[in-house]
PDB file of C-alpha atoms in Angstrom:
ATOM      1  CA  SER A   1     -12.566 -21.470  11.412  1.00  0.00           C
ATOM      2  CA  GLN A   2     -12.335 -20.388   7.812  1.00  0.00           C
ATOM      3  CA  GLN A   3      -9.158 -20.149   5.768  1.00  0.00           C
ATOM      4  CA  GLY A   4      -8.726 -16.676   4.355  1.00  0.00           C
ATOM      5  CA  GLU A   5     -10.203 -14.187   6.780  1.00  0.00           C
ATOM      6  CA  GLU A   6     -10.313 -10.544   5.776  1.00  0.00           C
ATOM      7  CA  ASP A   7     -10.257  -7.527   7.967  1.00  0.00           C
ATOM      8  CA  PRO A   8     -11.735  -5.096   8.350  1.00  0.00           C
ATOM      9  CA  GLN A   9     -15.197  -6.417   7.563  1.00  0.00           C
ATOM     10  CA  ALA A  10     -16.182  -2.971   6.359  1.00  0.00           C
ATOM     11  CA  LEU A  11     -14.194   0.097   5.367  1.00  0.00           C
ATOM     12  CA  SER A  12     -15.477   3.544   4.428  1.00  0.00           C
ATOM     13  CA  ILE A  13     -13.131   6.162   2.980  1.00  0.00           C
ATOM     14  CA  GLN A  14     -13.187   9.351   0.915  1.00  0.00           C
ATOM     15  CA  GLU A  15     -12.348   9.419  -2.760  1.00  0.00           C
ATOM     16  CA  GLY A  16      -8.623   9.916  -3.276  1.00  0.00           C
ATOM     17  CA  GLU A  17      -7.626   8.125  -0.071  1.00  0.00           C
ATOM     18  CA  ASN A  18      -5.879   4.773  -0.008  1.00  0.00           C
ATOM     19  CA  ALA A  19      -7.684   1.617   1.110  1.00  0.00           C
ATOM     20  CA  THR A  20      -5.916  -1.286   2.772  1.00  0.00           C
ATOM     21  CA  MET A  21      -7.520  -4.657   3.342  1.00  0.00           C
ATOM     22  CA  ASN A  22      -5.891  -7.589   5.087  1.00  0.00           C
ATOM     23  CA  CYS A  23      -6.254 -11.327   4.767  1.00  0.00           C
ATOM     24  CA  SER A  24      -5.023 -14.018   7.128  1.00  0.00           C
ATOM     25  CA  TYR A  25      -4.961 -17.735   6.486  1.00  0.00           C
ATOM     26  CA  LYS A  26      -4.035 -20.864   8.390  1.00  0.00           C
ATOM     27  CA  THR A  27      -2.378 -23.453   6.156  1.00  0.00           C
ATOM     28  CA  SER A  28       0.475 -23.419   3.660  1.00  0.00           C
ATOM     29  CA  ILE A  29      -0.532 -22.136   0.255  1.00  0.00           C
ATOM     30  CA  ASN A  30       0.567 -22.301  -3.371  1.00  0.00           C
ATOM     31  CA  ASN A  31      -0.915 -18.935  -4.177  1.00  0.00           C
ATOM     32  CA  LEU A  32      -3.323 -16.313  -2.913  1.00  0.00           C
ATOM     33  CA  GLN A  33      -5.793 -14.442  -5.085  1.00  0.00           C
ATOM     34  CA  TRP A  34      -7.854 -11.314  -4.612  1.00  0.00           C
ATOM     35  CA  TYR A  35     -11.292 -10.908  -6.149  1.00  0.00           C
ATOM     36  CA  ARG A  36     -13.766  -8.066  -6.309  1.00  0.00           C
ATOM     37  CA  GLN A  37     -17.555  -8.351  -6.250  1.00  0.00           C
ATOM     38  CA  ASN A  38     -19.960  -5.587  -7.143  1.00  0.00           C
ATOM     39  CA  SER A  39     -23.394  -5.828  -5.610  1.00  0.00           C
ATOM     40  CA  GLY A  40     -25.529  -8.459  -7.315  1.00  0.00           C
ATOM     41  CA  ARG A  41     -22.741  -9.652  -9.589  1.00  0.00           C
ATOM     42  CA  GLY A  42     -20.209 -12.442  -9.723  1.00  0.00           C
ATOM     43  CA  LEU A  43     -16.633 -12.130  -8.570  1.00  0.00           C
ATOM     44  CA  VAL A  44     -13.932 -10.671 -10.786  1.00  0.00           C
ATOM     45  CA  HIS A  45     -10.315 -11.758 -10.466  1.00  0.00           C
ATOM     46  CA  LEU A  46      -7.939  -8.915  -9.602  1.00  0.00           C
ATOM     47  CA  ILE A  47      -4.524 -10.346  -8.898  1.00  0.00           C
ATOM     48  CA  LEU A  48      -2.721 -13.581  -8.042  1.00  0.00           C
ATOM     49  CA  ILE A  49       0.418 -13.751  -5.927  1.00  0.00           C
ATOM     50  CA  ARG A  50       2.447 -16.943  -5.656  1.00  0.00           C
ATOM     51  CA  SER A  51       3.880 -18.241  -2.418  1.00  0.00           C
ATOM     52  CA  ASN A  52       7.429 -17.354  -3.512  1.00  0.00           C
ATOM     53  CA  GLU A  53       6.472 -13.755  -4.278  1.00  0.00           C
ATOM     54  CA  ARG A  54       6.377 -10.968  -1.705  1.00  0.00           C
ATOM     55  CA  GLU A  55       4.790  -8.118  -3.596  1.00  0.00           C
ATOM     56  CA  LYS A  56       2.885  -7.588  -6.807  1.00  0.00           C
ATOM     57  CA  HIS A  57       1.451  -4.533  -8.538  1.00  0.00           C
ATOM     58  CA  SER A  58      -1.334  -4.075 -11.043  1.00  0.00           C
ATOM     59  CA  GLY A  59      -2.341  -0.511 -11.850  1.00  0.00           C
ATOM     60  CA  ARG A  60      -3.574   1.075  -8.600  1.00  0.00           C
ATOM     61  CA  LEU A  61      -3.468  -2.266  -6.814  1.00  0.00           C
ATOM     62  CA  ARG A  62      -0.610  -3.457  -4.656  1.00  0.00           C
ATOM     63  CA  VAL A  63      -0.639  -6.874  -3.020  1.00  0.00           C
ATOM     64  CA  THR A  64       1.833  -8.119  -0.446  1.00  0.00           C
ATOM     65  CA  LEU A  65       2.269 -11.621   0.907  1.00  0.00           C
ATOM     66  CA  ASP A  66       4.011 -12.628   4.115  1.00  0.00           C
ATOM     67  CA  THR A  67       4.073 -16.408   4.293  1.00  0.00           C
ATOM     68  CA  SER A  68       5.789 -16.378   7.695  1.00  0.00           C
ATOM     69  CA  LYS A  69       2.806 -14.512   9.145  1.00  0.00           C
ATOM     70  CA  LYS A  70       0.328 -16.225   6.823  1.00  0.00           C
ATOM     71  CA  SER A  71      -1.094 -12.891   5.781  1.00  0.00           C
ATOM     72  CA  SER A  72      -1.653 -10.748   2.722  1.00  0.00           C
ATOM     73  CA  SER A  73      -2.737  -7.193   2.155  1.00  0.00           C
ATOM     74  CA  LEU A  74      -4.448  -5.459  -0.747  1.00  0.00           C
ATOM     75  CA  LEU A  75      -3.795  -1.739  -1.146  1.00  0.00           C
ATOM     76  CA  ILE A  76      -5.889   0.365  -3.495  1.00  0.00           C
ATOM     77  CA  THR A  77      -4.286   3.744  -4.061  1.00  0.00           C
ATOM     78  CA  ALA A  78      -6.093   6.950  -4.991  1.00  0.00           C
ATOM     79  CA  SER A  79      -9.474   5.314  -4.540  1.00  0.00           C
ATOM     80  CA  ARG A  80     -12.478   6.189  -6.682  1.00  0.00           C
ATOM     81  CA  ALA A  81     -16.205   5.896  -6.033  1.00  0.00           C
ATOM     82  CA  ALA A  82     -16.218   3.100  -8.641  1.00  0.00           C
ATOM     83  CA  ASP A  83     -13.962   1.026  -6.358  1.00  0.00           C
ATOM     84  CA  THR A  84     -16.932   0.540  -4.030  1.00  0.00           C
ATOM     85  CA  ALA A  85     -17.393  -3.238  -3.836  1.00  0.00           C
ATOM     86  CA  SER A  86     -16.655  -6.282  -1.688  1.00  0.00           C
ATOM     87  CA  TYR A  87     -13.141  -7.640  -1.842  1.00  0.00           C
ATOM     88  CA  PHE A  88     -12.309 -11.278  -1.158  1.00  0.00           C
ATOM     89  CA  CYS A  89      -9.073 -13.123  -0.727  1.00  0.00           C
ATOM     90  CA  ALA A  90      -8.900 -16.761  -1.799  1.00  0.00           C
ATOM     91  CA  THR A  91      -6.214 -19.260  -0.964  1.00  0.00           C
ATOM     92  CA  ASP A  92      -5.058 -22.201  -3.021  1.00  0.00           C
ATOM     93  CA  ALA A  93      -3.428 -24.780  -0.784  1.00  0.00           C
ATOM     94  CA  GLY A  94      -2.589 -27.031  -3.712  1.00  0.00           C
ATOM     95  CA  GLU A  95      -3.475 -30.660  -4.126  1.00  0.00           C
ATOM     96  CA  THR A  96      -3.713 -31.193  -0.363  1.00  0.00           C
ATOM     97  CA  SER A  97      -6.823 -29.033  -0.386  1.00  0.00           C
ATOM     98  CA  GLY A  98      -8.348 -30.983  -3.210  1.00  0.00           C
ATOM     99  CA  SER A  99      -9.655 -28.766  -5.896  1.00  0.00           C
ATOM    100  CA  ARG A 100     -10.951 -25.793  -4.071  1.00  0.00           C
ATOM    101  CA  LEU A 101     -10.073 -22.177  -3.696  1.00  0.00           C
ATOM    102  CA  THR A 102     -11.076 -21.190  -0.168  1.00  0.00           C
ATOM    103  CA  PHE A 103     -12.628 -17.750   0.073  1.00  0.00           C
ATOM    104  CA  GLY A 104     -12.801 -15.447   3.049  1.00  0.00           C
ATOM    105  CA  GLU A 105     -15.830 -13.501   4.236  1.00  0.00           C
ATOM    106  CA  GLY A 106     -14.789 -10.352   2.381  1.00  0.00           C
ATOM    107  CA  THR A 107     -14.276  -6.683   3.121  1.00  0.00           C
ATOM    108  CA  GLN A 108     -17.018  -4.274   2.082  1.00  0.00           C
ATOM    109  CA  LEU A 109     -15.322  -1.121   0.790  1.00  0.00           C
ATOM    110  CA  THR A 110     -17.295   2.089   0.379  1.00  0.00           C
ATOM    111  CA  VAL A 111     -15.592   5.016  -1.336  1.00  0.00           C
ATOM    112  CA  ASN A 112     -17.496   8.234  -0.788  1.00  0.00           C
ATOM    113  CA  PRO A 113     -17.356  10.868  -3.544  1.00  0.00           C
TER     114      PRO A 113
ATOM    115  CA  GLY B   1     -16.167 -13.593 -26.187  1.00  0.00           C
ATOM    116  CA  ALA B   2     -18.989 -14.529 -23.853  1.00  0.00           C
ATOM    117  CA  GLY B   3     -18.359 -14.939 -20.183  1.00  0.00           C
ATOM    118  CA  VAL B   4     -19.831 -17.510 -17.820  1.00  0.00           C
ATOM    119  CA  SER B   5     -23.602 -17.533 -18.171  1.00  0.00           C
ATOM    120  CA  GLN B   6     -26.004 -18.685 -15.478  1.00  0.00           C
ATOM    121  CA  SER B   7     -29.742 -19.196 -15.647  1.00  0.00           C
ATOM    122  CA  PRO B   8     -32.160 -18.345 -14.296  1.00  0.00           C
ATOM    123  CA  SER B   9     -30.874 -15.168 -12.663  1.00  0.00           C
ATOM    124  CA  ASN B  10     -33.595 -15.410 -10.029  1.00  0.00           C
ATOM    125  CA  LYS B  11     -35.649 -18.366  -8.863  1.00  0.00           C
ATOM    126  CA  VAL B  12     -38.405 -18.402  -6.262  1.00  0.00           C
ATOM    127  CA  THR B  13     -39.672 -21.815  -5.268  1.00  0.00           C
ATOM    128  CA  GLU B  14     -41.802 -23.380  -2.594  1.00  0.00           C
ATOM    129  CA  LYS B  15     -40.303 -25.492   0.121  1.00  0.00           C
ATOM    130  CA  GLY B  16     -40.178 -29.137  -0.950  1.00  0.00           C
ATOM    131  CA  LYS B  17     -39.936 -28.479  -4.667  1.00  0.00           C
ATOM    132  CA  ASP B  18     -36.941 -29.421  -6.817  1.00  0.00           C
ATOM    133  CA  VAL B  19     -34.905 -26.790  -8.697  1.00  0.00           C
ATOM    134  CA  GLU B  20     -32.336 -26.916 -11.482  1.00  0.00           C
ATOM    135  CA  LEU B  21     -29.713 -24.232 -11.943  1.00  0.00           C
ATOM    136  CA  ARG B  22     -27.730 -24.012 -15.161  1.00  0.00           C
ATOM    137  CA  CYS B  23     -24.206 -22.858 -15.918  1.00  0.00           C
ATOM    138  CA  ASP B  24     -22.617 -22.291 -19.340  1.00  0.00           C
ATOM    139  CA  PRO B  25     -18.864 -21.938 -18.815  1.00  0.00           C
ATOM    140  CA  ILE B  26     -16.444 -20.117 -21.078  1.00  0.00           C
ATOM    141  CA  SER B  27     -15.659 -22.220 -24.128  1.00  0.00           C
ATOM    142  CA  GLY B  28     -12.455 -24.202 -23.668  1.00  0.00           C
ATOM    143  CA  HIS B  29     -12.428 -23.970 -19.887  1.00  0.00           C
ATOM    144  CA  THR B  30     -11.930 -27.460 -18.480  1.00  0.00           C
ATOM    145  CA  ALA B  31     -12.490 -26.593 -14.826  1.00  0.00           C
ATOM    146  CA  LEU B  32     -15.943 -25.709 -13.507  1.00  0.00           C
ATOM    147  CA  TYR B  33     -16.920 -24.841  -9.934  1.00  0.00           C
ATOM    148  CA  TRP B  34     -20.157 -24.266  -8.049  1.00  0.00           C
ATOM    149  CA  TYR B  35     -20.148 -22.042  -4.958  1.00  0.00           C
ATOM    150  CA  ARG B  36     -22.915 -20.846  -2.676  1.00  0.00           C
ATOM    151  CA  GLN B  37     -23.007 -17.381  -1.147  1.00  0.00           C
ATOM    152  CA  SER B  38     -25.395 -16.413   1.619  1.00  0.00           C
ATOM    153  CA  LEU B  39     -26.279 -12.754   2.124  1.00  0.00           C
ATOM    154  CA  GLY B  40     -23.210 -10.752   3.104  1.00  0.00           C
ATOM    155  CA  GLN B  41     -21.087 -13.861   3.454  1.00  0.00           C
ATOM    156  CA  GLY B  42     -18.135 -15.428   1.717  1.00  0.00           C
ATOM    157  CA  LEU B  43     -18.276 -18.265  -0.765  1.00  0.00           C
ATOM    158  CA  GLU B  44     -18.950 -21.842   0.245  1.00  0.00           C
ATOM    159  CA  PHE B  45     -17.465 -24.459  -2.104  1.00  0.00           C
ATOM    160  CA  LEU B  46     -19.959 -27.019  -3.387  1.00  0.00           C
ATOM    161  CA  ILE B  47     -18.512 -29.070  -6.244  1.00  0.00           C
ATOM    162  CA  TYR B  48     -15.705 -29.048  -8.826  1.00  0.00           C
ATOM    163  CA  PHE B  49     -15.418 -30.619 -12.292  1.00  0.00           C
ATOM    164  CA  GLN B  50     -12.112 -30.997 -14.144  1.00  0.00           C
ATOM    165  CA  GLY B  51     -12.183 -32.461 -17.620  1.00  0.00           C
ATOM    166  CA  ASN B  52     -13.165 -36.109 -17.597  1.00  0.00           C
ATOM    167  CA  SER B  53     -12.037 -36.731 -14.027  1.00  0.00           C
ATOM    168  CA  ALA B  54     -14.463 -37.702 -11.302  1.00  0.00           C
ATOM    169  CA  PRO B  55     -15.919 -34.529  -9.763  1.00  0.00           C
ATOM    170  CA  ASP B  56     -14.953 -33.363  -6.294  1.00  0.00           C
ATOM    171  CA  LYS B  57     -18.302 -33.428  -4.497  1.00  0.00           C
ATOM    172  CA  SER B  58     -16.886 -32.900  -1.032  1.00  0.00           C
ATOM    173  CA  GLY B  59     -18.593 -29.528  -0.534  1.00  0.00           C
ATOM    174  CA  LEU B  60     -22.158 -30.637  -1.221  1.00  0.00           C
ATOM    175  CA  PRO B  61     -24.062 -30.013   2.042  1.00  0.00           C
ATOM    176  CA  SER B  62     -26.465 -32.953   1.748  1.00  0.00           C
ATOM    177  CA  ASP B  63     -27.609 -35.702  -0.596  1.00  0.00           C
ATOM    178  CA  ARG B  64     -30.374 -33.372  -1.784  1.00  0.00           C
ATOM    179  CA  PHE B  65     -27.705 -31.592  -3.819  1.00  0.00           C
ATOM    180  CA  SER B  66     -26.272 -33.039  -7.023  1.00  0.00           C
ATOM    181  CA  ALA B  67     -24.581 -31.714 -10.136  1.00  0.00           C
ATOM    182  CA  GLU B  68     -23.769 -32.892 -13.621  1.00  0.00           C
ATOM    183  CA  ARG B  69     -21.550 -31.626 -16.361  1.00  0.00           C
ATOM    184  CA  THR B  70     -22.493 -32.891 -19.794  1.00  0.00           C
ATOM    185  CA  GLY B  71     -19.925 -33.143 -22.569  1.00  0.00           C
ATOM    186  CA  GLY B  72     -17.385 -31.231 -20.551  1.00  0.00           C
ATOM    187  CA  SER B  73     -19.359 -28.041 -21.006  1.00  0.00           C
ATOM    188  CA  VAL B  74     -22.749 -27.098 -19.541  1.00  0.00           C
ATOM    189  CA  SER B  75     -23.378 -27.928 -15.894  1.00  0.00           C
ATOM    190  CA  THR B  76     -26.619 -28.308 -13.964  1.00  0.00           C
ATOM    191  CA  LEU B  77     -26.903 -28.073 -10.178  1.00  0.00           C
ATOM    192  CA  THR B  78     -30.021 -29.791  -8.853  1.00  0.00           C
ATOM    193  CA  ILE B  79     -31.468 -29.270  -5.399  1.00  0.00           C
ATOM    194  CA  GLN B  80     -34.192 -31.715  -4.441  1.00  0.00           C
ATOM    195  CA  ARG B  81     -36.864 -31.084  -1.816  1.00  0.00           C
ATOM    196  CA  THR B  82     -35.670 -27.526  -1.252  1.00  0.00           C
ATOM    197  CA  GLN B  83     -35.520 -26.114   2.267  1.00  0.00           C
ATOM    198  CA  GLN B  84     -35.556 -22.494   3.384  1.00  0.00           C
ATOM    199  CA  GLU B  85     -31.900 -22.718   4.398  1.00  0.00           C
ATOM    200  CA  ASP B  86     -31.070 -23.408   0.737  1.00  0.00           C
ATOM    201  CA  SER B  87     -31.906 -19.769  -0.036  1.00  0.00           C
ATOM    202  CA  ALA B  88     -28.696 -18.151  -1.294  1.00  0.00           C
ATOM    203  CA  VAL B  89     -26.919 -17.015  -4.441  1.00  0.00           C
ATOM    204  CA  TYR B  90     -25.438 -19.941  -6.351  1.00  0.00           C
ATOM    205  CA  LEU B  91     -22.322 -18.945  -8.284  1.00  0.00           C
ATOM    206  CA  CYS B  92     -20.690 -20.877 -11.087  1.00  0.00           C
ATOM    207  CA  ALA B  93     -17.088 -20.282 -12.183  1.00  0.00           C
ATOM    208  CA  SER B  94     -14.842 -21.753 -14.834  1.00  0.00           C
ATOM    209  CA  SER B  95     -11.127 -21.642 -15.574  1.00  0.00           C
ATOM    210  CA  PHE B  96      -8.523 -23.045 -17.964  1.00  0.00           C
ATOM    211  CA  SER B  97      -7.168 -25.288 -15.245  1.00  0.00           C
ATOM    212  CA  ARG B  98      -7.282 -25.919 -11.524  1.00  0.00           C
ATOM    213  CA  VAL B  99      -4.585 -23.355 -10.838  1.00  0.00           C
ATOM    214  CA  ALA B 100      -5.842 -20.607 -13.160  1.00  0.00           C
ATOM    215  CA  PRO B 101      -7.930 -17.657 -11.906  1.00  0.00           C
ATOM    216  CA  LEU B 102     -11.663 -18.209 -11.898  1.00  0.00           C
ATOM    217  CA  HIS B 103     -14.200 -16.475 -14.126  1.00  0.00           C
ATOM    218  CA  PHE B 104     -17.551 -16.153 -12.397  1.00  0.00           C
ATOM    219  CA  GLY B 105     -21.078 -15.885 -13.665  1.00  0.00           C
ATOM    220  CA  ASN B 106     -23.500 -13.424 -12.069  1.00  0.00           C
ATOM    221  CA  GLY B 107     -25.155 -16.168 -10.102  1.00  0.00           C
ATOM    222  CA  THR B 108     -28.661 -17.486  -9.549  1.00  0.00           C
ATOM    223  CA  ARG B 109     -30.481 -15.993  -6.568  1.00  0.00           C
ATOM    224  CA  LEU B 110     -32.590 -18.788  -5.086  1.00  0.00           C
ATOM    225  CA  THR B 111     -35.370 -17.995  -2.658  1.00  0.00           C
ATOM    226  CA  VAL B 112     -37.224 -20.840  -0.987  1.00  0.00           C
ATOM    227  CA  THR B 113     -40.540 -19.757   0.532  1.00  0.00           C
TER     228      THR B 113
END
């Protein structure tokens, strides 16, 4: 099955609430990245966390990485309607994976005003 | 500066016809990727170019698919004898290097009738 699987597949919350999305993967990684995709657009890079890092912050985003559990989470605090999008994790397994970032299936986040 | 540009944004073609999809990466980016995204799905890796190295073609689904990158810049993805299962959004991304975050174009939506 696919490296980088997000859950939940879909999440609907009210504006102001926090949103948490999870990503699990199967092999060792060099880094893990989170991307956002608005409907009909390309993906936009949000944050990169290296395998030797446990937590990283960027504005309202908080990413954690647990390499022992092969999992990561993306927390969006104080969500806004404009955060509505699909969120993907992508894993970089280094040279052993060739050249590719492997993307998960994504979590569709809906923030209701 | 300009981002990654893809053309056309939409393409409708008849089964059996050939199509060419174009990608203009960000100037100076040596790495260029093609991904395919089916409706509501994650990204499927197709091919990767890095500088003057031989491309990683390991994700191409069949020999009907090919890609070129001329002069280390513009890339063209060609699909010969299109099939209905080729219908998807084809996304191009570029980056400074293999390990740098990707910058995506808005994709070409291909519909094979």
